């Protein structure tokens, strides 16, 4: 499909759908304008849940509850804005050696806008029935907040994509960067179906809490991505479909929790969800990665963890991965490997003293060698390779790595993979804290 044909068909339909959604935003806001104080009180009560300070400010005032819907439409409204780099795109696509085929670009382009249209249609289905059928104040506020959170996240990420001209440079990466918004949209749709069918107040409360938690996580991961996103240092094509199960897993955990205890406070419930705590741990890890890079840059040195295509993928996906089995645990390890090994220099790891860093490879880097061994000797390659003595050593080393992470046997059940996941997140945090301590004595 040519650029012009695309712009005149799928893109035009997308804009029409956005315009319809924008009208729905205006109507639903009119319905709840008299209840704004109630919404503000609800947000204030969730202060412990929403950890980043800007959320309450951005979402509580009625004058700006849906202020970004028109901006979202504007951001996507013309090829001169979203595709202002079209001449550069055509020039890039005409190259022979280092550039991607036109077909690959068009496939990524078509898939991206198919996904965008699907999201917009979903939000229309969620918002419009609330205008046509009387909804309780409770339901109306939840729909308003959920749609506004999606709008805010989507607008901020697409704005950065525009500024960096990433669509022409790596359209498949753009799909990955917007994947959390797709996961969130699907989750909200399914959760509202469960809310309508729920006959238990306890389950209803757990479902509401899972929505609020997912809202916070989407905005938090968006904030992290905005802080790190740039044009990748490499030219790899990112195109990997993996399952991002965080919202579903933590929702099931919350339902189990409320059915077995009398706890009603959302903040306390969330602290009892292992998946929610894992996501919070990933947020701390990315904060530390950013701090390490900033310290290096203030020393006028290269970033310790270079923003490659795979690192940006990892930043987008890691918070949403909850390993259930060997396959999904392999996805998690891949992203840790891309982040802590490949993005740090691979064969010339920048955090090692022999390459100008601050860590001793024999004393300080058990975490790194653990990731590398799990990936290269078990998850992505066969340990039964080489001489018999080498094979025995590989399996012995693998056993030692499991024990180091708190597991006395090879993982088989979901609980085993979840345990390894939690242990590695803790080790990653400790590893980064060690780097910072030595960078800033």
CSV table of C-alpha atoms in Angstrom, one decimal:
chain,number,residue,atom,x,y,z
A,1,UNK,CA,0.0,0.0,0.0
A,2,UNK,CA,1.4,3.4,-1.0
A,3,UNK,CA,1.9,6.1,1.6
A,4,UNK,CA,-0.8,8.3,0.0
A,5,UNK,CA,-3.3,5.5,-0.3
A,6,UNK,CA,-2.7,4.6,3.3
A,7,UNK,CA,-3.2,8.2,4.5
A,8,UNK,CA,-6.5,8.4,2.5
A,9,UNK,CA,-8.0,5.2,3.8
A,10,UNK,CA,-7.1,3.6,7.1
A,11,UNK,CA,-5.7,6.8,8.5
A,12,UNK,CA,-8.8,8.8,7.5
A,13,UNK,CA,-11.0,6.2,9.2
A,14,UNK,CA,-8.8,6.4,12.3
A,15,UNK,CA,-9.3,10.1,12.5
A,16,UNK,CA,-13.1,9.8,12.1
A,17,UNK,CA,-13.2,7.3,15.0
A,18,UNK,CA,-11.0,9.6,17.1
A,19,UNK,CA,-13.4,12.4,16.4
A,20,UNK,CA,-16.3,10.3,17.5
A,21,UNK,CA,-14.5,9.3,20.7
A,22,UNK,CA,-13.6,12.9,21.3
A,23,UNK,CA,-17.4,13.8,21.2
A,24,UNK,CA,-18.1,11.0,23.5
A,25,UNK,CA,-15.5,12.3,26.0
A,26,UNK,CA,-17.3,15.7,25.9
A,27,UNK,CA,-20.7,14.2,26.5
A,28,UNK,CA,-19.6,11.9,29.4
A,29,UNK,CA,-17.7,14.8,31.0
A,30,UNK,CA,-20.9,16.8,30.9
A,31,UNK,CA,-22.8,14.0,32.7
A,32,UNK,CA,-20.3,13.8,35.5
A,33,UNK,CA,-19.3,17.5,35.8
A,34,UNK,CA,-21.7,17.8,38.8
A,35,UNK,CA,-19.9,14.9,40.5
A,36,UNK,CA,-16.4,16.2,40.1
A,37,UNK,CA,-15.9,16.7,43.8
A,38,UNK,CA,-16.7,13.1,44.3
A,39,UNK,CA,-14.1,12.1,41.8
A,40,UNK,CA,-11.5,14.4,43.5
A,41,UNK,CA,-12.3,12.8,46.8
A,42,UNK,CA,-11.9,9.3,45.3
A,43,UNK,CA,-8.5,10.3,43.9
A,44,UNK,CA,-7.4,11.8,47.2
A,45,UNK,CA,-8.3,8.5,48.9
A,46,UNK,CA,-6.2,6.6,46.5
A,47,UNK,CA,-3.1,8.7,47.2
A,48,UNK,CA,-1.3,5.7,48.6
A,49,UNK,CA,-2.0,3.8,45.4
A,50,UNK,CA,-0.9,6.4,42.9
A,51,UNK,CA,2.7,6.8,43.7
A,52,UNK,CA,3.7,9.5,41.3
A,53,UNK,CA,2.7,12.9,42.4
A,54,UNK,CA,1.5,14.3,39.0
A,55,UNK,CA,-1.3,11.8,38.6
A,56,UNK,CA,-3.7,13.4,41.1
A,57,UNK,CA,-3.0,16.9,39.7
A,58,UNK,CA,-3.5,15.7,36.1
A,59,UNK,CA,-6.7,13.8,36.7
A,60,UNK,CA,-8.6,15.6,39.5
A,61,UNK,CA,-9.6,19.0,38.1
A,62,UNK,CA,-12.8,19.0,36.1
A,63,UNK,CA,-11.5,21.7,33.7
A,64,UNK,CA,-8.9,19.3,32.5
A,65,UNK,CA,-10.4,15.8,33.0
A,66,UNK,CA,-10.6,15.3,29.2
A,67,UNK,CA,-8.5,18.2,28.1
A,68,UNK,CA,-6.0,16.0,26.2
A,69,UNK,CA,-8.6,14.4,23.9
A,70,UNK,CA,-8.5,17.3,21.5
A,71,UNK,CA,-4.7,17.3,21.7
A,72,UNK,CA,-4.7,13.5,20.9
A,73,UNK,CA,-6.8,14.2,17.8
A,74,UNK,CA,-4.6,17.0,16.8
A,75,UNK,CA,-1.5,14.9,17.2
A,76,UNK,CA,-2.8,12.3,14.8
A,77,UNK,CA,-4.8,14.5,12.5
A,78,UNK,CA,-2.5,15.1,9.5
A,79,UNK,CA,0.4,13.5,7.6
A,80,UNK,CA,2.2,16.9,7.9
A,81,UNK,CA,2.3,16.2,11.7
A,82,UNK,CA,2.5,12.5,12.3
A,83,UNK,CA,4.3,11.8,9.0
A,84,UNK,CA,6.0,15.2,8.6
A,85,UNK,CA,9.1,13.1,7.8
A,86,UNK,CA,7.5,11.4,4.7
A,87,UNK,CA,10.2,12.7,2.4
A,88,UNK,CA,12.8,11.2,4.7
A,89,UNK,CA,10.8,8.0,4.8
A,90,UNK,CA,10.7,7.6,1.0
A,91,UNK,CA,14.4,8.4,0.8
A,92,UNK,CA,15.2,5.8,3.4
A,93,UNK,CA,13.1,3.2,1.7
A,94,UNK,CA,14.8,3.7,-1.6
A,95,UNK,CA,18.2,2.7,-0.2
A,96,UNK,CA,19.7,-0.7,-1.0
A,97,UNK,CA,22.1,-1.7,1.7
A,98,UNK,CA,21.2,-0.7,5.3
A,99,UNK,CA,17.5,0.1,4.9
A,100,UNK,CA,14.4,-2.1,5.3
A,101,UNK,CA,12.2,-3.2,2.4
A,102,UNK,CA,9.0,-1.2,1.6
A,103,UNK,CA,6.9,-4.3,2.2
A,104,UNK,CA,8.2,-4.5,5.8
A,105,UNK,CA,7.5,-0.9,6.5
A,106,UNK,CA,4.0,-1.2,5.0
A,107,UNK,CA,3.2,-4.3,7.0
A,108,UNK,CA,4.3,-2.6,10.3
A,109,UNK,CA,2.3,0.5,9.3
A,110,UNK,CA,-0.9,-1.5,8.5
A,111,UNK,CA,-0.6,-3.5,11.7
A,112,UNK,CA,0.0,-0.4,13.8
A,113,UNK,CA,-3.1,1.4,12.6
A,114,UNK,CA,-5.2,-1.8,12.7
A,115,UNK,CA,-4.3,-1.9,16.4
A,116,UNK,CA,-5.0,1.8,16.9
A,117,UNK,CA,-8.4,1.5,15.3
A,118,UNK,CA,-9.2,-1.5,17.5
A,119,UNK,CA,-8.3,0.4,20.7
A,120,UNK,CA,-10.4,3.4,19.7
A,121,UNK,CA,-13.4,1.2,18.8
A,122,UNK,CA,-13.1,-0.5,22.2
A,123,UNK,CA,-13.1,2.8,24.1
A,124,UNK,CA,-16.1,3.9,22.0
A,125,UNK,CA,-18.0,0.8,23.1
A,126,UNK,CA,-17.1,1.5,26.7
A,127,UNK,CA,-17.9,5.2,26.8
A,128,UNK,CA,-21.0,5.5,24.5
A,129,UNK,CA,-23.2,3.0,26.4
A,130,UNK,CA,-22.6,5.2,29.5
A,131,UNK,CA,-24.1,8.1,27.6
A,132,UNK,CA,-27.1,6.1,26.3
A,133,UNK,CA,-28.0,4.1,29.4
A,134,UNK,CA,-28.1,5.5,32.9
A,135,UNK,CA,-25.1,4.4,34.8
A,136,UNK,CA,-24.5,4.6,38.6
A,137,UNK,CA,-22.2,7.3,39.7
A,138,UNK,CA,-19.7,4.7,40.7
A,139,UNK,CA,-19.6,3.1,37.2
A,140,UNK,CA,-19.5,6.4,35.4
A,141,UNK,CA,-16.5,7.7,37.3
A,142,UNK,CA,-14.6,4.5,36.7
A,143,UNK,CA,-15.2,4.7,32.9
A,144,UNK,CA,-14.2,8.3,32.9
A,145,UNK,CA,-11.0,7.7,34.7
A,146,UNK,CA,-10.0,4.6,32.7
A,147,UNK,CA,-10.5,6.3,29.3
A,148,UNK,CA,-8.7,9.4,30.5
A,149,UNK,CA,-5.7,7.4,31.6
A,150,UNK,CA,-5.5,5.6,28.2
A,151,UNK,CA,-5.8,9.0,26.5
A,152,UNK,CA,-3.0,10.5,28.6
A,153,UNK,CA,-0.6,7.6,28.1
A,154,UNK,CA,-1.2,7.3,24.4
A,155,UNK,CA,-0.9,11.0,23.8
A,156,UNK,CA,2.5,11.3,25.6
A,157,UNK,CA,4.0,8.3,23.9
A,158,UNK,CA,2.9,9.2,20.4
A,159,UNK,CA,4.2,12.8,20.9
A,160,UNK,CA,7.6,11.4,21.6
A,161,UNK,CA,7.4,9.1,18.6
A,162,UNK,CA,6.6,12.1,16.4
A,163,UNK,CA,9.4,14.2,17.8
A,164,UNK,CA,12.0,11.4,17.2
A,165,UNK,CA,10.6,10.4,13.8
A,166,UNK,CA,10.7,6.8,15.0
A,167,UNK,CA,7.9,5.6,12.7
A,168,UNK,CA,10.2,5.9,9.7
A,169,UNK,CA,13.3,4.7,11.5
A,170,UNK,CA,11.7,1.6,13.1
A,171,UNK,CA,7.9,1.2,12.7
A,172,UNK,CA,8.0,-2.2,14.4
A,173,UNK,CA,9.5,-0.6,17.5
A,174,UNK,CA,6.7,1.9,17.5
A,175,UNK,CA,4.2,-1.1,17.7
A,176,UNK,CA,6.1,-2.4,20.7
A,177,UNK,CA,6.2,1.0,22.4
A,178,UNK,CA,2.4,1.3,22.1
A,179,UNK,CA,1.8,-2.3,23.2
A,180,UNK,CA,1.1,-1.4,26.9
A,181,UNK,CA,-1.8,0.8,25.8
A,182,UNK,CA,-3.2,-2.1,23.8
A,183,UNK,CA,-2.8,-4.5,26.8
A,184,UNK,CA,-4.5,-1.9,29.0
A,185,UNK,CA,-7.4,-1.4,26.6
A,186,UNK,CA,-8.1,-5.1,26.4
A,187,UNK,CA,-7.8,-5.5,30.1
A,188,UNK,CA,-10.3,-2.7,30.8
A,189,UNK,CA,-12.8,-4.1,28.4
A,190,UNK,CA,-12.7,-7.6,29.9
A,191,UNK,CA,-12.8,-6.2,33.5
A,192,UNK,CA,-15.9,-4.1,32.8
A,193,UNK,CA,-17.6,-7.3,31.5
A,194,UNK,CA,-16.7,-9.0,34.8
A,195,UNK,CA,-17.9,-6.0,36.8
A,196,UNK,CA,-21.3,-6.2,35.0
A,197,UNK,CA,-21.6,-9.9,35.8
A,198,UNK,CA,-20.3,-9.7,39.4
A,199,UNK,CA,-22.8,-10.4,42.2
A,200,UNK,CA,-20.3,-10.3,45.0
A,201,UNK,CA,-19.3,-7.0,46.6
A,202,UNK,CA,-15.9,-8.4,47.5
A,203,UNK,CA,-15.2,-9.5,44.0
A,204,UNK,CA,-16.5,-6.2,42.7
A,205,UNK,CA,-14.0,-4.4,45.0
A,206,UNK,CA,-11.1,-6.5,43.8
A,207,UNK,CA,-12.0,-5.8,40.2
A,208,UNK,CA,-12.1,-2.1,40.9
A,209,UNK,CA,-8.8,-2.2,42.7
A,210,UNK,CA,-7.3,-4.1,39.7
A,211,UNK,CA,-8.5,-1.3,37.4
A,212,UNK,CA,-7.0,1.4,39.6
A,213,UNK,CA,-3.7,-0.5,39.8
A,214,UNK,CA,-3.5,-1.0,36.1
A,215,UNK,CA,-4.2,2.7,35.6
A,216,UNK,CA,-1.3,3.6,37.8
A,217,UNK,CA,1.0,1.1,36.2
A,218,UNK,CA,0.2,2.3,32.7
A,219,UNK,CA,1.0,5.9,33.7
A,220,UNK,CA,4.1,4.9,35.6
A,221,UNK,CA,5.5,2.8,32.8
A,222,UNK,CA,4.7,5.6,30.4
A,223,UNK,CA,6.6,8.1,32.5
A,224,UNK,CA,9.6,5.7,32.6
A,225,UNK,CA,9.5,5.2,28.9
A,226,UNK,CA,9.3,8.9,28.2
A,227,UNK,CA,12.4,9.5,30.3
A,228,UNK,CA,14.5,6.9,28.4
A,229,UNK,CA,13.1,6.9,24.9
A,230,UNK,CA,15.4,8.1,22.1
A,231,UNK,CA,16.4,7.1,18.6
A,232,UNK,CA,18.1,3.7,19.2
A,233,UNK,CA,21.8,3.4,18.9
A,234,UNK,CA,21.4,0.4,16.6
A,235,UNK,CA,19.3,-0.3,13.5
A,236,UNK,CA,17.8,-3.6,14.6
A,237,UNK,CA,14.2,-4.3,13.7
A,238,UNK,CA,12.1,-4.9,16.8
A,239,UNK,CA,9.3,-7.3,16.2
A,240,UNK,CA,8.5,-9.7,19.0
A,241,UNK,CA,5.1,-10.9,20.2
A,242,UNK,CA,5.1,-11.9,23.8
A,243,UNK,CA,2.4,-12.2,26.5
A,244,UNK,CA,2.1,-9.2,28.9
A,245,UNK,CA,0.0,-10.8,31.6
A,246,UNK,CA,0.5,-8.4,34.6
A,247,UNK,CA,-3.0,-7.0,34.8
A,248,UNK,CA,-4.7,-10.3,34.5
A,249,UNK,CA,-2.5,-12.1,37.0
A,250,UNK,CA,-2.7,-9.4,39.6
A,251,UNK,CA,-6.5,-9.2,39.2
A,252,UNK,CA,-6.8,-12.9,39.9
A,253,UNK,CA,-4.5,-12.5,42.9
A,254,UNK,CA,-6.6,-9.6,44.3
A,255,UNK,CA,-9.8,-11.7,43.9
A,256,UNK,CA,-8.2,-14.5,45.8
A,257,UNK,CA,-7.0,-12.1,48.5
A,258,UNK,CA,-10.4,-10.4,49.1
A,259,UNK,CA,-12.1,-13.8,49.3
A,260,UNK,CA,-9.8,-14.9,52.0
A,261,UNK,CA,-9.6,-11.8,54.2
A,262,UNK,CA,-11.6,-8.8,55.4
A,263,UNK,CA,-9.1,-6.2,54.1
A,264,UNK,CA,-10.8,-3.3,52.3
A,265,UNK,CA,-8.2,-0.7,51.9
A,266,UNK,CA,-6.8,-0.7,48.4
A,267,UNK,CA,-3.3,0.1,49.3
A,268,UNK,CA,-3.2,-2.8,51.7
A,269,UNK,CA,-4.7,-5.2,49.2
A,270,UNK,CA,-2.1,-4.2,46.6
A,271,UNK,CA,0.7,-4.9,49.0
A,272,UNK,CA,-0.5,-8.5,49.2
A,273,UNK,CA,-0.4,-9.0,45.4
A,274,UNK,CA,3.0,-10.5,44.4
A,275,UNK,CA,2.5,-9.5,40.7
A,276,UNK,CA,1.9,-5.8,41.7
A,277,UNK,CA,5.0,-5.8,43.9
A,278,UNK,CA,7.0,-7.3,41.0
A,279,UNK,CA,5.9,-4.5,38.8
A,280,UNK,CA,6.9,-1.9,41.4
A,281,UNK,CA,10.3,-3.6,41.7
A,282,UNK,CA,10.8,-3.2,37.9
A,283,UNK,CA,10.0,0.5,38.2
A,284,UNK,CA,12.7,0.8,40.8
A,285,UNK,CA,15.2,-1.0,38.5
A,286,UNK,CA,14.5,1.4,35.7
A,287,UNK,CA,14.9,4.4,38.0
A,288,UNK,CA,18.3,3.1,39.0
A,289,UNK,CA,19.3,2.4,35.3
A,290,UNK,CA,18.4,6.0,34.5
A,291,UNK,CA,20.4,7.3,37.5
A,292,UNK,CA,23.5,5.2,36.4
A,293,UNK,CA,23.3,6.7,32.9
A,294,UNK,CA,22.8,10.3,34.3
A,295,UNK,CA,25.8,9.9,36.6
A,296,UNK,CA,28.0,8.7,33.7
A,297,UNK,CA,26.8,11.6,31.5
A,298,UNK,CA,27.6,14.2,34.2
A,299,UNK,CA,31.1,12.7,34.2
A,300,UNK,CA,31.2,13.3,30.4
A,301,UNK,CA,31.3,9.5,29.8
A,302,UNK,CA,29.2,7.2,27.7
A,303,UNK,CA,25.9,5.9,29.2
A,304,UNK,CA,26.5,2.7,31.1
A,305,UNK,CA,23.3,1.1,29.6
A,306,UNK,CA,23.0,2.3,26.0
A,307,UNK,CA,19.5,2.8,24.6
A,308,UNK,CA,19.4,0.2,22.0
A,309,UNK,CA,16.3,-1.1,20.2
A,310,UNK,CA,16.2,-4.1,22.5
A,311,UNK,CA,16.7,-2.0,25.6
A,312,UNK,CA,13.7,0.2,24.6
A,313,UNK,CA,11.7,-3.0,24.1
A,314,UNK,CA,12.7,-4.1,27.6
A,315,UNK,CA,11.7,-0.8,29.1
A,316,UNK,CA,8.3,-1.2,27.5
A,317,UNK,CA,7.6,-4.9,28.3
A,318,UNK,CA,9.5,-5.8,31.5
A,319,UNK,CA,7.0,-4.3,33.9
A,320,UNK,CA,4.2,-6.3,32.3
A,321,UNK,CA,5.8,-9.7,32.2
A,322,UNK,CA,4.9,-12.2,34.9
A,323,UNK,CA,6.6,-15.5,34.1
A,324,UNK,CA,4.2,-18.5,34.2
A,325,UNK,CA,6.4,-21.2,32.5
A,326,UNK,CA,9.7,-21.8,30.8
A,327,UNK,CA,8.7,-19.9,27.7
A,328,UNK,CA,7.6,-16.7,29.4
A,329,UNK,CA,10.5,-16.9,31.9
A,330,UNK,CA,12.7,-17.1,28.8
A,331,UNK,CA,11.2,-13.8,27.5
A,332,UNK,CA,11.9,-12.2,30.9
A,333,UNK,CA,15.6,-13.4,30.8
A,334,UNK,CA,16.0,-12.2,27.3
A,335,UNK,CA,15.0,-8.7,28.3
A,336,UNK,CA,17.3,-8.8,31.3
A,337,UNK,CA,20.1,-10.0,29.0
A,338,UNK,CA,19.5,-7.3,26.5
A,339,UNK,CA,19.4,-4.6,29.2
A,340,UNK,CA,22.3,-5.6,31.6
A,341,UNK,CA,24.6,-7.4,29.1
A,342,UNK,CA,24.1,-6.3,25.5
A,343,UNK,CA,23.2,-2.7,26.2
A,344,UNK,CA,26.2,-2.4,28.7
A,345,UNK,CA,28.7,-3.3,26.0
A,346,UNK,CA,28.5,-7.1,25.8
A,347,UNK,CA,32.2,-8.2,25.2
A,348,UNK,CA,33.4,-4.9,26.8
A,349,UNK,CA,31.0,-4.4,29.7
A,350,UNK,CA,31.2,-0.7,30.7
A,351,UNK,CA,30.6,-1.4,34.4
A,352,UNK,CA,33.7,-3.6,34.8
A,353,UNK,CA,36.9,-2.0,36.1
A,354,UNK,CA,39.0,-3.4,33.2
A,355,UNK,CA,36.8,-1.4,30.8
A,356,UNK,CA,36.7,1.8,32.9
A,357,UNK,CA,33.9,0.9,35.2
A,358,UNK,CA,33.6,0.3,38.9
A,359,UNK,CA,32.8,-3.4,39.4
A,360,UNK,CA,35.1,-6.4,39.8
A,361,UNK,CA,34.0,-9.2,37.5
A,362,UNK,CA,34.8,-11.9,40.0
A,363,UNK,CA,33.4,-10.3,43.1
A,364,UNK,CA,30.5,-8.0,42.0
A,365,UNK,CA,28.9,-9.6,39.0
A,366,UNK,CA,27.3,-12.9,40.1
A,367,UNK,CA,24.0,-11.4,38.9
A,368,UNK,CA,25.3,-10.8,35.3
A,369,UNK,CA,26.9,-14.3,35.0
A,370,UNK,CA,23.7,-15.8,36.3
A,371,UNK,CA,21.6,-14.2,33.6
A,372,UNK,CA,24.1,-15.1,30.9
A,373,UNK,CA,24.3,-18.8,32.0
A,374,UNK,CA,20.5,-19.2,32.3
A,375,UNK,CA,20.0,-17.8,28.8
A,376,UNK,CA,23.0,-19.4,27.1
A,377,UNK,CA,23.0,-22.8,28.8
A,378,UNK,CA,19.3,-23.5,29.3
A,379,UNK,CA,16.7,-21.2,27.9
A,380,UNK,CA,18.1,-20.3,24.4
A,381,UNK,CA,20.8,-22.9,23.9
A,382,UNK,CA,21.2,-26.6,24.8
A,383,UNK,CA,23.3,-27.4,27.9
A,384,UNK,CA,23.9,-30.9,26.3
A,385,UNK,CA,26.5,-29.6,23.9
A,386,UNK,CA,30.2,-30.3,23.7
A,387,UNK,CA,32.4,-32.8,25.5
A,388,UNK,CA,30.9,-34.9,28.3
A,389,UNK,CA,32.9,-33.0,30.9
A,390,UNK,CA,31.7,-29.7,29.5
A,391,UNK,CA,28.1,-30.9,29.6
A,392,UNK,CA,28.4,-32.0,33.3
A,393,UNK,CA,29.9,-28.7,34.2
A,394,UNK,CA,27.1,-26.8,32.4
A,395,UNK,CA,24.4,-28.7,34.3
A,396,UNK,CA,26.4,-28.3,37.6
A,397,UNK,CA,26.7,-24.5,37.0
A,398,UNK,CA,23.0,-24.3,36.2
A,399,UNK,CA,22.1,-26.1,39.4
A,400,UNK,CA,24.3,-23.7,41.3
A,401,UNK,CA,22.5,-20.7,39.7
A,402,UNK,CA,19.1,-22.0,40.8
A,403,UNK,CA,20.3,-22.5,44.3
A,404,UNK,CA,21.8,-19.0,44.3
A,405,UNK,CA,18.3,-17.8,43.5
A,406,UNK,CA,16.6,-19.8,46.2
A,407,UNK,CA,15.5,-22.9,44.3
A,408,UNK,CA,17.0,-26.3,45.0
A,409,UNK,CA,15.8,-27.9,41.7
A,410,UNK,CA,15.0,-27.0,38.1
A,411,UNK,CA,11.8,-25.0,37.9
A,412,UNK,CA,8.7,-26.9,36.8
A,413,UNK,CA,5.6,-25.2,38.2
A,414,UNK,CA,4.4,-21.7,37.9
A,415,UNK,CA,5.3,-21.0,41.5
A,416,UNK,CA,8.9,-21.9,40.8
A,417,UNK,CA,9.2,-19.5,37.9
A,418,UNK,CA,7.6,-16.8,39.9
A,419,UNK,CA,10.2,-17.3,42.7
A,420,UNK,CA,13.1,-17.1,40.2
A,421,UNK,CA,11.5,-13.9,38.8
A,422,UNK,CA,11.2,-12.3,42.2
A,423,UNK,CA,14.8,-13.3,43.2
A,424,UNK,CA,16.3,-11.9,39.9
A,425,UNK,CA,14.4,-8.6,40.3
A,426,UNK,CA,15.9,-8.2,43.8
A,427,UNK,CA,19.4,-9.1,42.5
A,428,UNK,CA,19.0,-6.6,39.7
A,429,UNK,CA,18.2,-3.8,42.2
A,430,UNK,CA,21.2,-4.7,44.4
A,431,UNK,CA,23.5,-4.8,41.4
A,432,UNK,CA,22.5,-1.3,40.2
A,433,UNK,CA,22.7,0.0,43.8
A,434,UNK,CA,26.2,-1.4,44.0
A,435,UNK,CA,27.2,0.5,40.8
A,436,UNK,CA,25.8,3.8,42.1
A,437,UNK,CA,27.5,3.4,45.4
A,438,UNK,CA,30.8,3.0,43.7
A,439,UNK,CA,30.2,5.7,41.1
A,440,UNK,CA,29.3,8.2,43.9
A,441,UNK,CA,31.7,7.3,46.8
